[in-house]
Amino acid sequence: MRKEPIHTRAKTHIIRTAGVCNEWCRQWRMYDRLLPTAFLCGVALFLGYYLTLAAPVTFQSASLIKVSKEEPIAVVAQHLKEKHLIHSTLVFTFFAKLFGADKHVMAGEYFFPGPQNVITISRRLAHGDYQLVPVRVTFPEGITVSSMAEILQEKVPDFDVSAFLSAAEAKEGYLFPDTYFFLPGQDATSVITTLEANFKQHVSKPEVASALAQSKHTLTELVTMASLLEKEAATFHDRQVIAGVLWHRLAIGMPLQVDAVFPYIIGKNTFELTKADLKVASPYNTYTNKGLPPGPINNPSIESIVAAATPISSNYVYYLSDMQGNFHFCVNYACQKANQQKYLK
């Protein structure tokens, strides 16, 4: 076999190498042009997403949005933008319609725990995905309506406190103190309905209903008396004895003279009262008015209601609580004065 001369083979190798180099250079020049273009496209896509689809930097976490029935999408979109939940109303409207919303999205209260992009928000509102988490709310026994309102305002996001106070003030005494779970933005009327229903359920229990039925007093009178007992004593037995004293006072035409009304009237407890305070003009003042107050001064426990209905009868007319919370009872004022000297001074 005939071999090519060495110089011929070298020449051929050089030509091939040059060809490879030229091809590589052409590809490099092509990549050199494409890379900046790809980079710019990437930046454009990122900015497009960031400025239209992504959640705004100012997205307000734990936000609540209430959508009314038949509220136009354009109005909802503007509300979302004002709340800093979306960048563009047009983009939201586009995706909302893409997910099935026509002229309106699903009405209701929507909760946004953290940043969500406009696609997720549009899908949620189109499908009624509210993502509401119930809030645990506890009302202690003997709480007033005004204190209930403060707790609801603190615990339940987007709660209408004014509406609650307006509707609940006349229901003082009949909103049962207990632990409840309410949704963010829950309607004040439904909250009141829940509290009232719980009260009715408790007073309808056989053992409670039996005690109330055997009493000679109306439910209104018992609940009003119970609201006084709730603040006067801590134990069921003490409340029963005090109930006997207070019903006895009413029977003989004596003013109740219960200090428990003054936190409700002027915000002062027993140890803060002055002689002038005892004369304050109020229908709830049990020193200047005979009979029960015009209504309950708080929302009492079921135990206090039962104590009001099952008083322990006695000849006692007076009582006081010493600094340790122990009660001392008397049949006349001379005894009461002696106890005041002994236990309070």
Short mmCIF file of C-alpha atoms in Angstrom, two decimals, residues 44 46 69 83 142 156 169 230:
data_model
loop_
_atom_site.label_atom_id
_atom_site.label_comp_id
_atom_site.label_asym_id
_atom_site.label_seq_id
_atom_site.Cartn_x
_atom_site.Cartn_y
_atom_site.Cartn_z
CA ALA A 44 -37.75 40.86 30.82
CA PHE A 46 -38.57 38.15 35.48
CA LYS A 69 -72.91 39.62 46.64
CA LYS A 83 -54.98 46.55 49.85
CA GLY A 142 -69.54 37.72 84.68
CA VAL A 156 -61.42 38.40 65.59
CA GLU A 169 -76.34 46.08 74.80
CA GLU A 230 -71.53 36.74 90.21
#
